Amino acid sequence: MLVVGNWKMYKTPSETVEFCSALAERLDGIEDVDIAICPPYTSLADAVRTLAGTEIAVAAQNVHWAEEGAYTGEVSAAMLRELGVYGAIVGHSERRQYFGESDETVARRAVAARAAGLEVIACVGESQEERESGQTELVLKLQVEAVKDALPDGDVVLAYEPVWAIGTGKTATSELAQEAHAFIKSLYDVPVLYGGSVKPENAAELMGMPGIDGALVGGASLEVESFAAIVEAAYGL
Ligand code: PGA
């Protein structure tokens, strides 16, 4: 099981240090669950430093495809590696929705990240309209195949995040999530995390479903207690 906290644009460096110290203490001794947090770029160095010597890894929320260059505002995989960051999310739906991310740019980011030795968590998921108009499988197929074509050796983790369940409190039912995970795995048999309003109350049921290999947690990863409770729910699954 892999539990990843996506902080989005929350927590300053000092808040990060405070959170990471408390989380490391809270989860001291936990085994059998892979844990990562994804702070904003400005907090990555502090997170890596504060979590050194623990089992909790630090990943970025995005990464650029070029090794370096005239790309104002972007950060390369080598820059992240030098900080001690172990991986990166690519293709989060908020990047797709607000920052023009496409299947093509997601694929390019994923390839560059792997080439530099970063683990990749690539997000896929349908919107409310796409689900309602019966296009879920088509959308997932296009998104998953873009990642598969870019990284055909299976060296990637996917995250299924139905857009209508992100930050809305509307979790996909475990059956619906399981169905989507099974479909995704039929296209590309790699670990698939579920994301979208994962909370301590629903984490064990979701992660207990066949084909769900962990969770990508947004809002509930911002508090030590709720994130730790989700990690504990993954324990032993
Ligand atoms: P949420 O976000 O848990 O707040 O719904 C999940 C995500 O966007 O990764």
Short mmCIF file of C-alpha atoms and ligand atoms in Angstrom, two decimals:
data_model
loop_
_atom_site.label_atom_id
_atom_site.label_comp_id
_atom_site.label_asym_id
_atom_site.label_seq_id
_atom_site.Cartn_x
_atom_site.Cartn_y
_atom_site.Cartn_z
CA MET A 1 0.00 0.00 0.00
CA LEU A 2 1.16 3.51 -0.82
CA VAL A 3 -0.37 6.57 0.84
CA VAL A 4 0.56 9.94 -0.66
CA GLY A 5 -0.39 13.36 0.70
CA ASN A 6 -0.83 16.07 -1.91
CA TRP A 7 -0.68 19.37 -0.09
CA LYS A 8 -1.50 21.50 -3.15
CA MET A 9 -0.78 25.19 -2.45
CA TYR A 10 -0.82 24.90 1.35
CA LYS A 11 1.86 25.26 4.04
CA THR A 12 4.81 27.61 4.20
CA PRO A 13 8.31 26.25 4.94
CA SER A 14 7.96 26.82 8.69
CA GLU A 15 4.54 25.14 8.74
CA THR A 16 6.13 22.27 6.81
CA VAL A 17 8.86 21.74 9.39
CA GLU A 18 6.31 21.72 12.17
CA PHE A 19 4.05 19.26 10.33
CA CYS A 20 6.85 16.91 9.30
CA SER A 21 8.32 16.71 12.82
CA ALA A 22 4.90 15.89 14.24
CA LEU A 23 4.11 13.37 11.49
CA ALA A 24 7.45 11.57 11.90
CA GLU A 25 6.81 11.27 15.61
CA ARG A 26 3.21 10.15 15.13
CA LEU A 27 4.11 7.48 12.55
CA ASP A 28 7.30 6.31 14.21
CA GLY A 29 7.60 2.53 13.85
CA ILE A 30 4.87 2.09 11.26
CA GLU A 31 5.78 -0.59 8.73
CA ASP A 32 4.33 -2.14 5.60
CA VAL A 33 2.96 1.14 4.25
CA ASP A 34 4.87 3.33 1.83
CA ILE A 35 4.27 6.96 2.70
CA ALA A 36 5.03 10.14 0.77
CA ILE A 37 4.08 13.77 1.10
CA CYS A 38 4.03 16.30 -1.73
CA PRO A 39 4.56 19.83 -0.41
CA PRO A 40 4.82 22.92 -2.63
CA TYR A 41 8.24 23.48 -4.25
CA THR A 42 9.20 26.09 -1.64
CA SER A 43 8.83 23.54 1.17
CA LEU A 44 10.54 20.55 -0.43
CA ALA A 45 14.01 21.15 1.00
CA ASP A 46 12.65 21.62 4.52
CA ALA A 47 10.49 18.51 4.21
CA VAL A 48 13.43 16.38 3.00
CA ARG A 49 15.64 17.67 5.81
CA THR A 50 13.02 17.21 8.53
CA LEU A 51 12.07 13.70 7.37
CA ALA A 52 15.66 12.47 6.83
CA GLY A 53 16.12 9.14 8.59
CA THR A 54 12.39 8.37 8.58
CA GLU A 55 10.43 6.10 6.23
CA ILE A 56 8.42 9.05 4.88
CA ALA A 57 9.41 10.14 1.38
CA VAL A 58 9.02 13.55 -0.20
CA ALA A 59 7.71 14.09 -3.73
CA ALA A 60 6.91 17.15 -5.83
CA GLN A 61 3.50 18.10 -7.23
CA ASN A 62 4.81 18.59 -10.76
CA VAL A 63 8.04 18.58 -12.78
CA HIS A 64 9.07 20.05 -16.11
CA TRP A 65 10.09 17.96 -19.14
CA ALA A 66 13.23 19.87 -20.11
CA GLU A 67 16.58 19.32 -18.40
CA GLU A 68 16.98 23.09 -18.18
CA GLY A 69 16.14 26.10 -20.30
CA ALA A 70 14.09 29.24 -20.77
CA TYR A 71 10.93 28.02 -19.00
CA THR A 72 10.08 30.74 -16.51
CA GLY A 73 8.39 29.41 -13.43
CA GLU A 74 9.21 25.75 -14.03
CA VAL A 75 11.40 23.28 -12.11
CA SER A 76 13.39 20.39 -13.61
CA ALA A 77 13.74 16.80 -12.43
CA ALA A 78 17.47 17.28 -11.78
CA MET A 79 16.70 20.24 -9.50
CA LEU A 80 14.29 18.06 -7.52
CA ARG A 81 16.74 15.15 -7.37
CA GLU A 82 19.44 17.37 -5.96
CA LEU A 83 17.11 18.33 -3.10
CA GLY A 84 16.60 14.67 -2.23
CA VAL A 85 13.08 14.51 -3.61
CA TYR A 86 12.14 10.94 -4.62
CA GLY A 87 9.31 11.45 -7.07
CA ALA A 88 6.72 13.71 -8.63
CA ILE A 89 3.02 13.81 -9.37
CA VAL A 90 2.22 14.59 -13.00
CA GLY A 91 -1.11 15.37 -14.65
CA HIS A 92 -3.10 16.27 -11.56
CA SER A 93 -6.57 17.36 -12.66
CA GLU A 94 -6.00 20.85 -11.25
CA ARG A 95 -2.99 21.15 -13.56
CA ARG A 96 -5.10 19.89 -16.47
CA GLN A 97 -7.99 22.23 -15.58
CA TYR A 98 -6.21 25.49 -14.67
CA PHE A 99 -2.79 25.28 -16.33
CA GLY A 100 -3.43 23.78 -19.73
CA GLU A 101 -1.89 20.40 -18.98
CA SER A 102 -2.64 17.90 -21.74
CA ASP A 103 -2.04 14.18 -22.16
CA GLU A 104 0.97 15.12 -24.27
CA THR A 105 2.59 17.39 -21.68
CA VAL A 106 1.81 14.90 -18.92
CA ALA A 107 3.61 12.22 -20.92
CA ARG A 108 6.61 14.46 -21.52
CA ARG A 109 6.86 15.32 -17.82
CA ALA A 110 6.60 11.65 -16.88
CA VAL A 111 9.38 10.62 -19.25
CA ALA A 112 11.74 13.35 -18.05
CA ALA A 113 11.07 12.51 -14.42
CA ARG A 114 11.80 8.79 -14.89
CA ALA A 115 14.90 9.56 -16.96
CA ALA A 116 16.24 11.57 -14.03
CA GLY A 117 15.42 8.79 -11.57
CA LEU A 118 12.27 10.23 -10.03
CA GLU A 119 9.31 7.97 -9.31
CA VAL A 120 6.17 9.10 -11.13
CA ILE A 121 2.58 9.26 -9.93
CA ALA A 122 0.47 10.06 -13.00
CA CYS A 123 -3.11 11.16 -12.37
CA VAL A 124 -6.09 10.27 -14.51
CA GLY A 125 -9.82 10.76 -14.02
CA GLU A 126 -13.05 11.84 -15.63
CA SER A 127 -15.07 14.98 -14.93
CA GLN A 128 -18.70 15.01 -13.82
CA GLU A 129 -19.91 15.84 -17.35
CA GLU A 130 -17.78 13.10 -18.86
CA ARG A 131 -19.19 10.55 -16.42
CA GLU A 132 -22.76 11.73 -16.99
CA SER A 133 -22.41 11.55 -20.74
CA GLY A 134 -21.05 8.00 -20.58
CA GLN A 135 -17.51 8.93 -21.59
CA THR A 136 -15.65 7.73 -18.50
CA GLU A 137 -13.98 4.76 -20.15
CA LEU A 138 -13.02 6.71 -23.24
CA VAL A 139 -11.44 9.50 -21.17
CA LEU A 140 -9.59 7.05 -18.94
CA LYS A 141 -8.39 5.10 -21.97
CA LEU A 142 -6.90 8.18 -23.61
CA GLN A 143 -5.26 9.39 -20.39
CA VAL A 144 -3.87 5.99 -19.37
CA GLU A 145 -2.62 5.14 -22.84
CA ALA A 146 -0.75 8.45 -23.06
CA VAL A 147 1.17 7.47 -19.92
CA LYS A 148 1.63 3.87 -21.07
CA ASP A 149 3.00 4.92 -24.44
CA ALA A 150 5.44 7.26 -22.69
CA LEU A 151 6.53 4.77 -20.02
CA PRO A 152 5.83 1.31 -21.44
CA ASP A 153 8.01 -0.60 -18.98
CA GLY A 154 5.47 -0.33 -16.15
CA ASP A 155 7.70 1.87 -14.05
CA VAL A 156 4.96 4.24 -12.92
CA VAL A 157 2.15 4.54 -10.40
CA LEU A 158 -1.23 5.78 -11.62
CA ALA A 159 -3.74 7.63 -9.48
CA TYR A 160 -7.42 7.42 -10.37
CA GLU A 161 -8.98 10.69 -9.25
CA PRO A 162 -12.51 11.28 -10.51
CA VAL A 163 -12.55 15.06 -10.86
CA TRP A 164 -16.04 15.32 -9.35
CA ALA A 165 -14.74 13.70 -6.13
CA ILE A 166 -11.75 16.01 -5.58
CA GLY A 167 -12.17 18.42 -2.71
CA THR A 168 -15.94 18.07 -2.91
CA GLY A 169 -16.55 15.61 -0.10
CA LYS A 170 -18.18 13.35 -2.73
CA THR A 171 -16.18 10.14 -2.62
CA ALA A 172 -16.66 7.58 -5.34
CA THR A 173 -18.36 4.56 -3.83
CA SER A 174 -15.87 1.78 -3.30
CA GLU A 175 -17.66 -0.27 -5.98
CA LEU A 176 -17.46 2.54 -8.51
CA ALA A 177 -13.79 3.11 -7.67
CA GLN A 178 -13.07 -0.59 -7.94
CA GLU A 179 -14.73 -0.73 -11.35
CA ALA A 180 -12.64 2.18 -12.62
CA HIS A 181 -9.46 0.66 -11.17
CA ALA A 182 -10.20 -2.67 -12.84
CA PHE A 183 -10.72 -0.89 -16.15
CA ILE A 184 -7.47 1.08 -15.75
CA LYS A 185 -5.54 -2.08 -14.89
CA SER A 186 -6.98 -3.83 -17.93
CA LEU A 187 -5.30 -1.09 -19.98
CA TYR A 188 -2.08 -0.90 -18.00
CA ASP A 189 -1.30 -3.26 -15.15
CA VAL A 190 0.55 -0.99 -12.73
CA PRO A 191 -0.25 0.10 -9.15
CA VAL A 192 -3.27 2.43 -9.06
CA LEU A 193 -3.99 4.76 -6.14
CA TYR A 194 -7.46 6.16 -5.51
CA GLY A 195 -7.85 9.89 -4.88
CA GLY A 196 -10.84 12.14 -4.26
CA SER A 197 -12.12 13.01 -0.77
CA VAL A 198 -10.25 10.17 0.93
CA LYS A 199 -10.74 10.58 4.68
CA PRO A 200 -10.05 8.51 7.80
CA GLU A 201 -13.70 7.34 7.71
CA ASN A 202 -13.63 5.90 4.18
CA ALA A 203 -9.93 5.04 3.72
CA ALA A 204 -9.99 1.43 4.94
CA GLU A 205 -13.00 0.51 2.81
CA LEU A 206 -11.58 2.12 -0.33
CA MET A 207 -8.08 0.73 0.08
CA GLY A 208 -9.49 -2.67 0.95
CA MET A 209 -11.04 -3.05 -2.52
CA PRO A 210 -9.26 -5.27 -5.03
CA GLY A 211 -7.28 -3.20 -7.51
CA ILE A 212 -6.87 -0.21 -5.18
CA ASP A 213 -3.22 -0.05 -4.21
CA GLY A 214 -3.25 3.00 -1.98
CA ALA A 215 -4.51 6.56 -1.76
CA LEU A 216 -3.65 10.03 -3.00
CA VAL A 217 -4.98 12.31 -0.31
CA GLY A 218 -5.52 16.06 -0.65
CA GLY A 219 -7.44 17.92 2.08
CA ALA A 220 -7.10 15.20 4.71
CA SER A 221 -3.30 15.18 4.31
CA LEU A 222 -3.02 18.68 5.76
CA GLU A 223 -3.63 17.61 9.36
CA VAL A 224 -1.22 15.20 11.03
CA GLU A 225 -4.00 13.29 12.76
CA SER A 226 -6.19 12.68 9.72
CA PHE A 227 -3.24 11.80 7.47
CA ALA A 228 -1.82 9.44 10.09
CA ALA A 229 -5.23 7.80 10.48
CA ILE A 230 -5.37 7.15 6.73
CA VAL A 231 -1.86 5.67 6.82
CA GLU A 232 -2.96 3.44 9.69
CA ALA A 233 -6.01 2.35 7.70
CA ALA A 234 -3.62 1.08 5.02
CA TYR A 235 -1.65 -0.90 7.54
CA GLY A 236 -2.02 -4.60 7.04
CA LEU A 237 -4.13 -4.32 3.86
P1 PGA B 1 -9.00 15.72 -1.94
O1 PGA B 1 -7.90 15.90 -3.10
O2 PGA B 1 -8.54 14.54 -1.11
O3 PGA B 1 -8.97 17.01 -1.19
O4 PGA B 1 -10.29 15.45 -2.61
C1 PGA B 1 -7.31 14.78 -3.74
C2 PGA B 1 -6.32 15.26 -4.77
O5 PGA B 1 -6.58 16.28 -5.44
O6 PGA B 1 -5.25 14.64 -4.96
#
